[in-house]
Amino acid sequence: MEMNYPELYYRIYPKAIDSINKYLKNNPGPVNITEDEIDYMVEEVYEKLIYECPEIDEDPIERRGRYRSLQRQFYGRRRLARDIITIIIISELLRRLNPYIFGMEYNY
C-alpha cells in the first residue's frame, strides 16, 4: 500500500527548496543558522503559498477564534501551514548541512 503526502506538501516543498537554495547561494558555508533566518525563509514560503492558495489565510474559524476566551489556544490553517513549512525547511537544512545523518548505513 503506497501512501502519498497531502497535496499541501507538494505545494510547499518546491517553494521551500527555492528559498533554501537562495539562502545557501548567499551564505555558501553556513554553520550556525539563526532563528531569524529560518523565520525569514518560512515567511517567504508562506507568502508564496498564500498567493497560490489564498483560502489558507482566510480561515473563518481562525478569525472567529481570536474573539473567544484567551485560555484556549486555537491552531487554525495559518498556524498549521507555518508549522509544516518550518518542519520542511529545518529537515531540508539538516539534510543538506549534515548529509551523513540521513544517508548513513550501519554495517555490523
XYZ file of N, CA and C in Angstrom, residues 16-108:
279
model
N 9.844 25.820 -0.624
C 10.843 25.731 0.444
C 12.233 25.475 -0.135
N 12.323 24.592 -1.111
C 13.607 24.296 -1.746
C 14.168 25.546 -2.425
N 13.322 26.304 -3.109
C 13.777 27.551 -3.746
C 14.306 28.536 -2.712
N 13.601 28.662 -1.602
C 14.020 29.576 -0.547
C 15.353 29.139 0.065
N 15.520 27.844 0.293
C 16.771 27.323 0.849
C 17.916 27.510 -0.136
N 17.656 27.227 -1.412
C 18.697 27.412 -2.433
C 19.154 28.868 -2.488
N 18.202 29.787 -2.407
C 18.532 31.206 -2.427
C 19.341 31.580 -1.183
N 18.965 31.043 -0.039
C 19.697 31.326 1.202
C 21.116 30.767 1.140
N 21.262 29.523 0.702
C 22.590 28.901 0.647
C 23.475 29.511 -0.431
N 22.857 30.084 -1.465
C 23.636 30.769 -2.506
C 24.273 32.032 -1.926
N 23.526 32.732 -1.066
C 24.048 33.950 -0.443
C 24.974 33.644 0.733
N 24.823 32.487 1.357
C 25.645 32.068 2.501
C 26.214 30.688 2.198
N 27.331 30.614 1.467
C 27.819 29.316 0.997
C 28.240 28.333 2.083
N 28.672 28.814 3.247
C 29.117 27.883 4.279
C 28.478 28.158 5.619
N 27.163 28.098 5.715
C 26.534 28.436 6.997
C 26.757 27.339 8.030
N 27.296 27.737 9.161
C 27.487 26.779 10.242
C 26.357 26.931 11.249
N 26.080 28.166 11.619
C 25.002 28.452 12.563
C 23.933 29.279 11.869
N 22.780 28.705 11.719
C 21.666 29.421 11.111
C 20.797 29.925 12.255
N 20.538 31.208 12.256
C 19.766 31.783 13.352
C 18.275 31.532 13.161
N 17.556 31.689 14.242
C 16.106 31.522 14.196
C 15.469 32.579 13.310
N 16.039 33.778 13.294
C 15.519 34.848 12.437
C 15.654 34.501 10.959
N 16.747 33.865 10.586
C 16.938 33.466 9.189
C 15.921 32.395 8.793
N 15.666 31.469 9.687
C 14.661 30.437 9.405
C 13.281 31.069 9.327
N 12.982 31.996 10.243
C 11.692 32.683 10.200
C 11.516 33.461 8.900
N 12.600 34.063 8.412
C 12.531 34.793 7.150
C 12.194 33.841 5.999
N 12.844 32.664 5.979
C 12.553 31.681 4.929
C 11.114 31.179 5.032
N 10.645 30.932 6.248
C 9.266 30.475 6.449
C 8.286 31.532 5.952
N 8.550 32.787 6.282
C 7.672 33.873 5.844
C 7.661 33.989 4.319
N 8.822 33.847 3.705
C 8.915 33.916 2.251
C 8.090 32.804 1.590
N 8.214 31.588 2.098
C 7.463 30.456 1.550
C 5.974 30.639 1.817
N 5.622 31.118 3.001
C 4.211 31.319 3.346
C 3.560 32.347 2.428
N 4.268 33.438 2.127
C 3.719 34.444 1.220
C 3.478 33.876 -0.179
N 4.405 33.049 -0.653
C 4.216 32.416 -1.967
C 3.021 31.455 -1.929
N 2.878 30.741 -0.825
C 1.764 29.797 -0.681
C 0.430 30.535 -0.632
N 0.377 31.656 0.067
C -0.852 32.450 0.161
C -1.227 33.027 -1.197
N -0.231 33.394 -1.980
C -0.508 33.900 -3.324
C -1.166 32.815 -4.172
N -0.711 31.576 -3.988
C -1.241 30.450 -4.753
C -2.555 29.924 -4.170
N -2.664 29.898 -2.844
C -3.851 29.357 -2.161
C -4.344 30.361 -1.121
N -5.061 31.395 -1.522
C -5.477 32.425 -0.556
C -6.441 31.920 0.514
N -7.085 30.804 0.281
C -8.041 30.298 1.270
C -7.372 29.876 2.572
N -6.075 29.604 2.543
C -5.366 29.229 3.771
C -5.327 30.409 4.731
N -5.161 31.602 4.213
C -5.079 32.794 5.044
C -6.452 33.332 5.429
N -7.502 32.824 4.823
C -8.851 33.324 5.069
C -9.696 32.307 5.820
N -9.139 31.705 6.842
C -9.841 30.693 7.621
C -10.874 31.371 8.528
N -12.179 31.174 8.284
C -13.196 31.861 9.088
C -13.203 31.417 10.553
N -12.868 30.183 10.807
C -12.845 29.703 12.185
C -11.695 30.346 12.941
N -10.566 30.538 12.260
C -9.420 31.160 12.903
C -9.722 32.609 13.256
N -10.409 33.317 12.386
C -10.768 34.701 12.686
C -11.739 34.759 13.855
N -12.678 33.835 13.883
C -13.643 33.797 14.967
C -12.954 33.419 16.276
N -11.918 32.607 16.191
C -11.211 32.141 17.376
C -10.477 33.247 18.112
N -10.188 34.350 17.457
C -9.476 35.450 18.107
C -10.316 36.096 19.201
N -11.630 36.044 19.060
C -12.505 36.732 19.996
C -13.008 35.810 21.099
N -12.641 34.568 21.038
C -13.045 33.635 22.094
C -12.162 33.828 23.307
N -12.429 33.031 24.285
C -11.648 33.083 25.516
C -10.176 32.877 25.216
N -9.329 33.621 25.849
C -7.896 33.547 25.595
C -7.261 32.349 26.289
N -7.995 31.629 27.111
C -7.444 30.483 27.810
C -7.235 29.300 26.886
N -8.045 29.161 25.868
C -7.968 28.023 24.962
C -7.186 28.431 23.720
N -6.105 27.728 23.438
C -5.340 28.024 22.225
C -6.052 27.433 21.024
N -5.959 28.144 19.913
C -6.584 27.672 18.681
C -5.537 27.635 17.588
N -5.456 26.515 16.912
C -4.491 26.357 15.832
C -5.263 26.222 14.524
N -5.312 27.300 13.768
C -6.017 27.295 12.502
C -5.113 26.959 11.340
N -5.620 27.166 10.156
C -4.865 26.836 8.940
C -3.547 27.597 8.856
N -3.593 28.868 9.204
C -2.389 29.704 9.105
C -1.272 29.132 9.968
N -1.588 28.805 11.182
C -0.578 28.289 12.118
C -0.065 26.921 11.669
N -0.975 26.065 11.230
C -0.568 24.735 10.770
C 0.287 24.813 9.511
N -0.069 25.696 8.603
C 0.724 25.850 7.374
C 2.136 26.329 7.708
N 2.252 27.272 8.613
C 3.579 27.751 9.016
C 4.388 26.655 9.701
N 3.727 25.843 10.514
C 4.428 24.747 11.179
C 4.935 23.722 10.165
N 4.124 23.405 9.174
C 4.539 22.453 8.136
C 5.718 23.024 7.345
N 5.649 24.302 7.005
C 6.742 24.950 6.272
C 8.019 24.901 7.098
N 7.914 25.190 8.380
C 9.086 25.178 9.253
C 9.702 23.792 9.335
N 8.886 22.776 9.462
C 9.380 21.397 9.532
C 10.112 21.025 8.249
N 9.539 21.373 7.110
C 10.163 21.049 5.826
C 11.495 21.774 5.675
N 11.539 23.048 6.029
C 12.775 23.823 5.888
C 13.862 23.295 6.817
N 13.516 23.047 8.075
C 14.529 22.556 9.016
C 15.037 21.183 8.603
N 14.145 20.294 8.186
C 14.603 18.960 7.790
C 15.486 19.016 6.546
N 15.158 19.890 5.607
C 15.980 20.022 4.398
C 17.336 20.649 4.719
N 17.357 21.637 5.604
C 18.635 22.230 6.006
C 19.501 21.208 6.726
N 18.911 20.416 7.595
C 19.681 19.373 8.282
C 20.230 18.354 7.290
N 19.410 17.983 6.327
C 19.843 17.015 5.322
C 20.999 17.561 4.501
N 20.942 18.832 4.152
C 21.990 19.424 3.315
C 23.255 19.736 4.088
N 23.111 20.201 5.320
C 24.287 20.617 6.078
C 25.007 19.448 6.725
N 24.315 18.355 6.972
C 24.944 17.174 7.546
C 24.370 15.936 6.857
N 24.820 15.652 5.636
C 24.209 14.556 4.859
C 24.475 13.174 5.440
N 25.455 13.042 6.307
C 25.789 11.726 6.847
C 24.754 11.217 7.840
N 23.988 12.116 8.415
C 22.957 11.683 9.363
C 21.872 10.899 8.645
N 21.423 11.397 7.490
C 20.309 10.772 6.793
C 20.736 9.699 5.807
N 21.961 9.724 5.343
C 22.398 8.769 4.341
C 23.326 7.692 4.876
N 23.448 7.615 6.177
C 24.410 6.716 6.783
C 23.881 5.289 6.828
N 24.713 4.362 6.438
C 24.356 2.949 6.524
C 25.145 2.314 7.656
N 24.498 1.482 8.397
C 25.147 0.817 9.521
C 25.573 -0.579 9.120
N 26.849 -0.873 9.260
C 27.375 -2.198 8.969
C 27.866 -2.817 10.261
N 27.239 -3.878 10.647
C 27.623 -4.551 11.891
C 28.450 -5.771 11.601
